[in-house]
Coordinates of C-alpha atoms in Angstrom, one line a residue:
M1 CA 105.2 110.2 115.0
L2 CA 108.2 112.0 114.2
D3 CA 108.8 115.1 116.1
D4 CA 110.3 118.0 114.2
Q5 CA 113.8 117.5 115.3
M6 CA 114.0 113.9 114.1
W7 CA 112.6 114.9 111.0
E8 CA 115.2 117.7 110.1
R9 CA 117.8 115.0 110.6
I10 CA 115.8 112.6 108.3
A11 CA 115.0 115.1 105.6
L12 CA 118.5 115.8 104.8
L13 CA 118.8 112.3 103.5
I14 CA 115.8 112.2 101.2
P15 CA 116.5 113.5 97.8
V16 CA 114.4 116.3 96.4
A17 CA 111.1 115.4 95.1
W18 CA 111.2 115.3 91.2
T19 CA 109.8 113.4 88.5
K20 CA 109.8 113.8 84.7
S21 CA 106.2 112.5 84.8
G22 CA 105.1 115.8 85.7
R23 CA 102.8 114.1 88.7
P24 CA 103.7 115.5 92.1
Y25 CA 105.3 113.2 94.9
R26 CA 103.2 113.0 98.1
D27 CA 104.6 114.4 101.3
H28 CA 107.6 112.5 102.2
R29 CA 107.1 112.8 105.9
Q30 CA 103.6 111.8 105.6
V31 CA 104.7 108.7 103.5
L32 CA 107.2 107.9 106.2
E33 CA 105.1 108.3 109.1
G34 CA 102.8 105.6 107.4
I35 CA 105.6 103.3 107.0
I36 CA 106.6 103.6 110.6
W37 CA 102.9 103.1 111.9
R38 CA 102.7 100.0 109.6
Y39 CA 105.7 98.5 111.0
R40 CA 104.9 99.3 114.6
A41 CA 101.5 98.4 114.3
G42 CA 102.1 94.9 112.3
S43 CA 99.2 95.7 110.3
P44 CA 98.8 95.1 106.4
W45 CA 99.4 98.0 104.1
R46 CA 95.9 98.0 103.2
N47 CA 94.7 99.0 107.0
L48 CA 97.2 102.2 106.6
P49 CA 94.7 104.9 108.3
T50 CA 93.9 107.4 105.6
E51 CA 95.7 110.2 107.4
F52 CA 99.1 108.9 105.9
G53 CA 97.6 108.8 102.3
S54 CA 96.9 106.0 100.1
W55 CA 98.3 102.6 101.0
R56 CA 99.7 101.9 97.6
T57 CA 102.0 105.3 97.8
A58 CA 103.4 104.3 101.4
R59 CA 104.2 100.7 100.1
T60 CA 105.9 101.9 96.9
P61 CA 107.0 105.6 97.5
G62 CA 106.8 107.5 94.1
P63 CA 104.8 110.0 92.1
A64 CA 101.3 110.1 93.7
Q65 CA 98.7 107.6 92.7

C-alpha cells in the first residue's frame, strides 16, 4: 500500500515506539497500512485482513494486545 519512499516521509512524523508497560508496539507501518485499507475499503474494523495485525490494534494504535 505504502511504497518505501512514502513510508520514509511518514516515518519521520511518528514518535519512537516506547512504553512503560514493557509490551512492544506493533510495527507502525503495518498498523498504518491497515488503517488506510479500512478507510479505502469502507469496511468495518472487524473485517480487517490478518496481514495488518489485530483489528483492535489498528483501531486503537498502542501497545500490542
